[in-house]
């Protein structure tokens, strides 16, 4: 059995490839996701990548005040545990263009 896989996430004109390693004890592949809080990553449009369990956002709008329940977190697949935040307050000032998913 193959012990390593790669998955590429595509959101907001950006590609992020994550390695997955097979966990023998759990008998599943586990993703080695980046620590976006420690090392932020932005899309070419200036939007930050976030993990669904992030709960340090002052703009979080959702049932649990985390990114996973916030409507501003856009994921390639709703089951993904990472995505891109489309809230204009978190957008990098170095962004090349102004496009919004939601109304201003």
XYZ file of C-alpha atoms in Angstrom, residues 2-73:
72
model
C 1.145 3.496 -0.802
C 2.083 5.298 2.458
C 2.114 8.880 1.162
C -0.249 10.917 -0.989
C -0.531 14.536 -2.028
C -3.708 16.596 -2.319
C -3.899 19.991 -4.002
C -6.485 22.488 -2.798
C -7.650 25.159 -5.280
C -9.314 28.307 -3.939
C -9.227 31.971 -5.072
C -6.686 31.504 -7.878
C -4.263 29.706 -5.538
C -3.021 26.126 -5.290
C -1.880 24.593 -2.012
C -0.497 21.051 -2.002
C -0.637 19.119 1.271
C 1.162 15.822 1.928
C -0.861 13.012 3.519
C 0.822 10.186 5.436
C -0.767 6.867 6.284
C -1.370 6.383 10.014
C -1.031 2.670 10.774
C -2.861 2.842 14.105
C -5.879 4.713 12.756
C -5.669 3.072 9.314
C -6.323 6.406 7.553
C -4.375 9.060 5.682
C -3.693 12.165 7.789
C -2.917 15.528 6.219
C 0.150 17.497 7.281
C -1.505 20.916 7.070
C 0.429 24.166 7.406
C 0.181 26.227 10.593
C -1.470 29.292 9.083
C -1.509 31.163 12.399
C 2.271 30.839 12.803
C 3.111 31.227 9.103
C 0.307 33.052 7.257
C -0.242 32.267 3.591
C -2.191 34.513 1.219
C -3.729 33.853 -2.182
C -2.627 35.982 -5.157
C -5.758 38.060 -4.443
C -4.560 38.825 -0.901
C -6.908 36.512 0.988
C -5.601 34.399 3.894
C -5.718 30.619 4.069
C -7.360 29.399 7.287
C -7.972 26.142 9.111
C -11.591 25.379 10.101
C -10.640 25.166 13.793
C -9.071 28.641 13.864
C -10.922 30.698 16.442
C -8.847 33.853 16.743
C -10.672 35.870 14.074
C -12.393 39.082 15.182
C -14.761 38.807 12.180
C -15.909 35.197 12.703
C -19.623 34.879 12.101
C -20.972 31.480 12.872
C -22.389 29.182 15.481
C -19.076 28.622 17.244
C -16.984 31.732 16.414
C -14.533 29.598 14.478
C -13.591 29.626 10.810
C -15.354 26.333 10.095
C -18.793 27.711 10.884
C -18.160 31.150 9.359
C -19.732 31.902 5.953
C -16.622 33.836 4.863
C -14.466 30.677 4.774
